[in-house]
Coordinates of C-alpha atoms and ligand atoms in Angstrom, one line a residue:
M1 CA 244.7 318.9 136.6
R2 CA 241.4 318.8 138.4
L3 CA 239.6 319.1 135.1
A4 CA 241.6 316.3 133.6
F5 CA 240.7 314.1 136.6
F6 CA 237.0 315.0 136.1
L7 CA 237.2 314.0 132.4
F8 CA 238.8 310.7 133.3
I9 CA 236.1 309.9 135.8
F10 CA 233.4 311.0 133.3
L11 CA 234.7 308.6 130.7
C12 CA 235.0 305.7 133.1
L13 CA 231.4 306.1 134.3
S14 CA 229.8 307.0 131.0
V15 CA 227.4 304.6 129.2
P16 CA 228.2 303.9 125.6
A17 CA 225.8 305.3 123.0
H18 CA 224.7 303.0 120.2
A19 CA 223.2 304.8 117.2
W20 CA 222.3 307.7 115.1
N21 CA 219.6 309.2 117.3
A22 CA 215.9 308.7 116.6
A23 CA 215.8 311.8 114.3
G24 CA 218.5 310.3 112.1
H25 CA 216.7 307.0 111.8
R26 CA 213.4 308.6 111.0
Q27 CA 214.9 310.8 108.3
S28 CA 216.6 307.8 106.5
A29 CA 213.4 305.8 106.8
L30 CA 211.2 308.5 105.3
L31 CA 213.6 309.1 102.5
A32 CA 213.5 305.3 101.8
W33 CA 209.7 305.3 101.9
D34 CA 209.5 308.1 99.4
G35 CA 211.5 306.2 96.9
M36 CA 209.9 302.8 97.4
R37 CA 207.5 301.1 95.0
P38 CA 203.9 301.1 96.1
A39 CA 204.0 297.2 96.3
T40 CA 206.9 297.4 98.6
R41 CA 205.2 300.0 100.8
S42 CA 202.2 297.9 101.2
F43 CA 204.3 294.8 101.9
V44 CA 206.3 296.5 104.7
H45 CA 203.2 298.1 106.2
G46 CA 201.5 294.7 106.3
V47 CA 204.5 293.2 108.0
L48 CA 204.9 296.0 110.6
R49 CA 201.2 295.6 111.5
Q50 CA 202.0 292.1 112.8
H51 CA 204.6 293.5 115.2
P52 CA 203.7 293.3 119.0
D53 CA 204.7 297.0 119.4
V54 CA 202.9 298.4 116.4
G55 CA 200.5 300.2 118.8
R56 CA 203.4 302.1 120.4
W57 CA 204.6 303.3 116.9
R58 CA 201.1 304.3 116.0
E59 CA 200.8 306.4 119.1
K60 CA 204.2 308.1 118.4
A61 CA 203.4 308.6 114.7
G62 CA 200.3 310.7 115.6
A63 CA 198.3 310.8 112.4
G64 CA 199.0 307.0 112.0
A65 CA 200.1 307.4 108.3
A66 CA 201.9 304.4 107.0
D67 CA 205.1 306.3 106.3
L68 CA 205.3 307.8 109.8
L69 CA 204.7 304.3 111.3
F70 CA 207.5 303.0 109.2
A71 CA 209.7 305.8 110.5
E72 CA 208.9 305.1 114.1
A73 CA 209.6 301.4 113.6
S74 CA 213.2 302.3 112.5
T75 CA 213.9 303.5 116.1
W76 CA 212.6 300.4 117.8
A77 CA 216.0 298.6 118.1
D78 CA 217.3 301.5 120.3
S79 CA 214.1 302.0 122.3
I80 CA 214.2 298.4 123.6
R81 CA 217.5 299.2 125.4
H82 CA 215.5 301.2 127.9
D83 CA 212.5 298.9 127.9
P84 CA 211.9 296.8 131.1
R85 CA 210.7 293.8 129.0
F86 CA 214.3 293.6 127.6
R87 CA 216.2 294.4 130.8
A88 CA 217.0 290.9 131.9
G89 CA 219.4 290.4 129.0
G90 CA 217.3 287.8 127.2
T91 CA 217.0 285.4 130.2
T92 CA 213.2 285.8 130.5
A93 CA 210.7 283.7 128.5
P94 CA 209.8 285.3 125.1
L95 CA 206.6 287.3 125.1
P96 CA 204.2 286.6 122.1
G97 CA 205.7 287.7 118.8
F98 CA 209.4 287.9 120.1
P99 CA 212.0 285.2 119.5
D100 CA 213.9 286.3 122.6
M101 CA 213.9 289.2 125.1
A102 CA 217.5 290.3 124.6
A103 CA 218.2 293.9 123.6
H104 CA 221.2 292.8 121.4
G105 CA 223.3 295.9 122.1
D106 CA 226.2 294.5 120.2
W107 CA 224.2 294.2 116.9
H108 CA 224.4 298.0 116.4
Y109 CA 228.1 298.2 115.6
V110 CA 231.4 296.5 114.9
N111 CA 234.7 297.7 116.5
I112 CA 238.1 297.0 115.0
D113 CA 241.5 297.6 116.7
R114 CA 244.1 300.0 115.2
Q115 CA 245.7 297.0 113.6
G116 CA 242.5 296.3 111.7
R117 CA 241.5 293.2 113.7
R118 CA 237.9 292.7 114.5
R119 CA 237.2 293.0 118.3
A120 CA 233.5 293.5 119.1
G121 CA 230.1 293.9 117.6
Q122 CA 228.0 292.1 115.0
I123 CA 226.3 294.6 112.8
D124 CA 227.4 293.2 109.5
V125 CA 226.7 289.5 110.5
Q126 CA 223.3 290.3 111.9
L127 CA 222.3 292.6 109.1
A128 CA 223.0 289.8 106.6
K129 CA 220.9 287.3 108.6
L130 CA 218.0 289.7 109.0
V131 CA 218.0 290.6 105.3
A132 CA 217.9 286.8 104.5
T133 CA 215.0 286.4 106.9
L134 CA 213.1 289.2 105.1
E135 CA 213.8 287.7 101.8
N136 CA 212.9 284.1 102.6
S137 CA 210.7 283.8 105.6
R138 CA 207.0 282.8 105.3
D139 CA 206.4 283.4 109.0
A140 CA 204.6 286.7 109.8
A141 CA 206.0 287.0 113.3
E142 CA 209.6 286.4 112.1
L143 CA 209.2 289.0 109.3
A144 CA 207.7 291.5 111.7
W145 CA 210.6 291.1 114.1
A146 CA 213.3 291.3 111.4
L147 CA 212.0 294.3 109.5
P148 CA 212.5 297.0 112.3
W149 CA 216.0 295.7 112.9
V150 CA 216.9 296.0 109.2
L151 CA 215.4 299.6 109.1
H152 CA 217.6 300.4 112.0
L153 CA 220.9 298.7 111.2
V154 CA 221.1 300.1 107.7
G155 CA 221.1 303.5 109.4
D156 CA 223.7 302.5 112.0
V157 CA 226.2 301.0 109.6
H158 CA 226.3 304.4 107.9
Q159 CA 227.4 306.1 111.1
P160 CA 231.2 306.1 110.9
L161 CA 231.7 305.5 114.7
H162 CA 229.6 302.4 114.5
T163 CA 232.5 300.9 112.7
G164 CA 235.0 302.5 114.9
Y165 CA 238.1 301.6 117.0
S166 CA 237.9 299.1 119.9
E167 CA 240.5 301.0 121.8
D168 CA 238.1 303.9 122.5
R169 CA 234.9 301.9 122.1
G170 CA 233.9 303.6 118.8
G171 CA 234.5 307.2 120.1
N172 CA 232.6 306.5 123.4
G173 CA 236.0 306.9 125.3
V174 CA 236.9 310.2 123.6
L175 CA 235.8 313.4 125.3
V176 CA 236.2 316.6 123.1
E177 CA 235.6 320.3 123.7
N178 CA 232.5 321.6 122.1
P179 CA 232.5 325.4 122.0
G180 CA 229.3 325.3 120.0
N181 CA 227.3 324.3 123.0
P182 CA 228.1 326.3 126.2
R183 CA 225.7 324.3 128.2
Q184 CA 227.6 321.1 127.4
P185 CA 231.2 322.3 126.8
F186 CA 232.5 318.7 126.7
V187 CA 230.9 315.8 124.8
K188 CA 231.8 312.3 123.9
L189 CA 232.8 312.1 120.3
H190 CA 230.4 309.2 119.6
A191 CA 227.4 311.0 121.2
Y192 CA 228.3 314.2 119.2
W193 CA 228.0 312.2 116.0
D194 CA 224.8 310.4 117.0
D195 CA 223.2 313.7 117.6
L196 CA 224.2 315.4 114.3
P197 CA 220.8 314.6 112.7
G198 CA 219.1 317.0 115.0
P199 CA 217.0 316.8 118.2
S200 CA 215.9 313.2 118.8
G201 CA 212.2 314.2 119.1
L202 CA 212.2 315.6 115.6
R203 CA 208.8 315.0 114.0
G204 CA 206.2 316.7 111.9
K205 CA 207.0 319.6 109.5
K206 CA 210.6 319.9 110.8
L207 CA 211.2 316.2 110.1
R208 CA 209.8 316.6 106.6
R209 CA 212.0 319.6 106.0
A210 CA 215.1 317.6 107.1
V211 CA 214.2 314.8 104.7
A212 CA 213.7 317.3 101.9
Y213 CA 217.2 318.6 102.6
L214 CA 218.6 315.0 102.5
Q215 CA 216.9 314.5 99.1
E216 CA 219.2 317.2 97.7
Q217 CA 222.1 314.9 98.4
K218 CA 223.5 312.9 95.5
R219 CA 222.2 309.3 95.3
P220 CA 225.1 306.9 96.0
D221 CA 225.8 303.6 94.3
Q222 CA 223.8 300.8 96.0
G223 CA 226.8 298.7 97.0
T224 CA 226.4 296.0 99.7
P225 CA 226.2 296.1 103.5
Q226 CA 229.9 295.2 103.5
S227 CA 230.8 298.2 101.3
W228 CA 228.7 300.5 103.4
L229 CA 230.7 299.4 106.4
Q230 CA 234.0 299.9 104.6
E231 CA 232.9 303.5 103.6
S232 CA 232.1 304.3 107.2
Q233 CA 235.6 303.0 108.3
Q234 CA 237.3 305.1 105.6
L235 CA 235.7 308.2 107.0
L236 CA 237.2 307.6 110.5
P237 CA 240.3 309.8 110.0
E238 CA 238.0 312.8 109.4
V239 CA 235.8 311.9 112.4
Y240 CA 238.6 312.4 114.9
P241 CA 239.2 316.1 115.5
A242 CA 242.9 317.1 115.0
T243 CA 242.9 320.6 116.7
L244 CA 244.0 320.8 120.3
G245 CA 241.9 322.9 122.7
S246 CA 242.6 323.7 126.3
V247 CA 242.6 320.1 127.7
S248 CA 241.5 317.9 124.8
F249 CA 240.8 318.0 121.1
I250 CA 238.3 320.7 120.1
L251 CA 235.4 320.7 117.5
S252 CA 236.5 323.7 115.4
E253 CA 234.1 325.6 113.1
R254 CA 235.7 323.9 110.1
Y255 CA 235.4 320.4 111.8
V256 CA 231.7 321.0 112.6
A257 CA 230.8 322.1 109.1
R258 CA 232.5 319.0 107.6
A259 CA 230.9 316.7 110.2
Q260 CA 227.5 318.0 109.3
Q261 CA 228.2 317.5 105.7
I262 CA 229.3 313.9 106.2
A263 CA 226.3 313.2 108.5
S264 CA 223.9 314.4 105.8
Q265 CA 225.5 312.4 103.1
R266 CA 225.5 309.2 105.2
L267 CA 221.9 309.7 106.4
A268 CA 220.8 310.2 102.7
A269 CA 222.9 307.2 101.6
A270 CA 221.3 305.0 104.2
G271 CA 217.8 306.1 103.1
Y272 CA 218.3 305.6 99.4
R273 CA 220.0 302.2 100.0
L274 CA 217.3 301.1 102.5
G275 CA 214.6 301.8 100.0
Y276 CA 216.4 300.0 97.2
L277 CA 217.1 297.0 99.4
L278 CA 213.5 296.6 100.4
D279 CA 212.4 297.0 96.8
A280 CA 214.8 294.2 95.8
I281 CA 213.7 292.0 98.6
C282 CA 210.1 292.4 97.5
V283 CA 210.9 291.7 93.8
S284 CA 212.7 288.6 94.9
R285 CA 209.7 287.4 96.9
E286 CA 207.4 288.2 94.0
T287 CA 209.5 286.2 91.6
R288 CA 209.4 283.2 93.8
R289 CA 205.7 283.8 94.6
L290 CA 206.5 283.7 98.3
Q291 CA 203.8 284.3 100.9
P292 CA 203.1 286.8 102.4
A293 CA 203.2 288.4 99.0
C294 CA 204.5 291.8 98.0
Ligands
ZN301 ZN1 221.5 301.6 116.9

């Protein structure tokens, strides 16, 4: 009884998570980079160099290689949620290079209720707008702001719990038993899925190895952002564990193996699709001779 009370309090106080962790975003971004045309790479690198926070990404990327900078940029949309510049909820005047100072927490997901009605979140709506900006804008600052968002949201829309149920806030309100981690025997279902890509600080050779593993996954159909979202929703029945433990549902060995398999497939799909999407945007700009050029 005491344990059940503790779990209830934990869930009431807990802060919702919002993304694959940084390791997941870096892996999808690097996979995308590997498949992109040289012209697209040089376009996106030129765009990112105009971003106000490019110095921060360069610092984190270490060697400063263009692909690693691209990978760090994919984590920016999450990093601003802990950034004092974005803490006032968009009420402060925009700093140079930013259209507003809001962290836009509800851009990372969409939640539906069990009857299939849309309840919260804007990931699909904002992704469509940001892609249109990348395709049509001639404004360097606008492009530089939109690109890291697109890198990030293509990843998030492939995380099944980012298209989850409003009743439990996309798995943020579900605490499950995790016998695989004795130091943290209970974990929020959403956080468990966010962390499936590995430790969030994953960089260097280990990051490259993780990307090489993803490249063994089958390349999916390109589809559309809407179909990526629907695929994520269709995975939800498998995402909720069905085996009862001592006080809540438990992550069995079988569940863990399947979860890891799904996560790898979704991270790879996000990477392949992101690369193709950016290539297509570049071709469209080239065809219309839009500046800045690809
Ligand atoms: Zn996110």
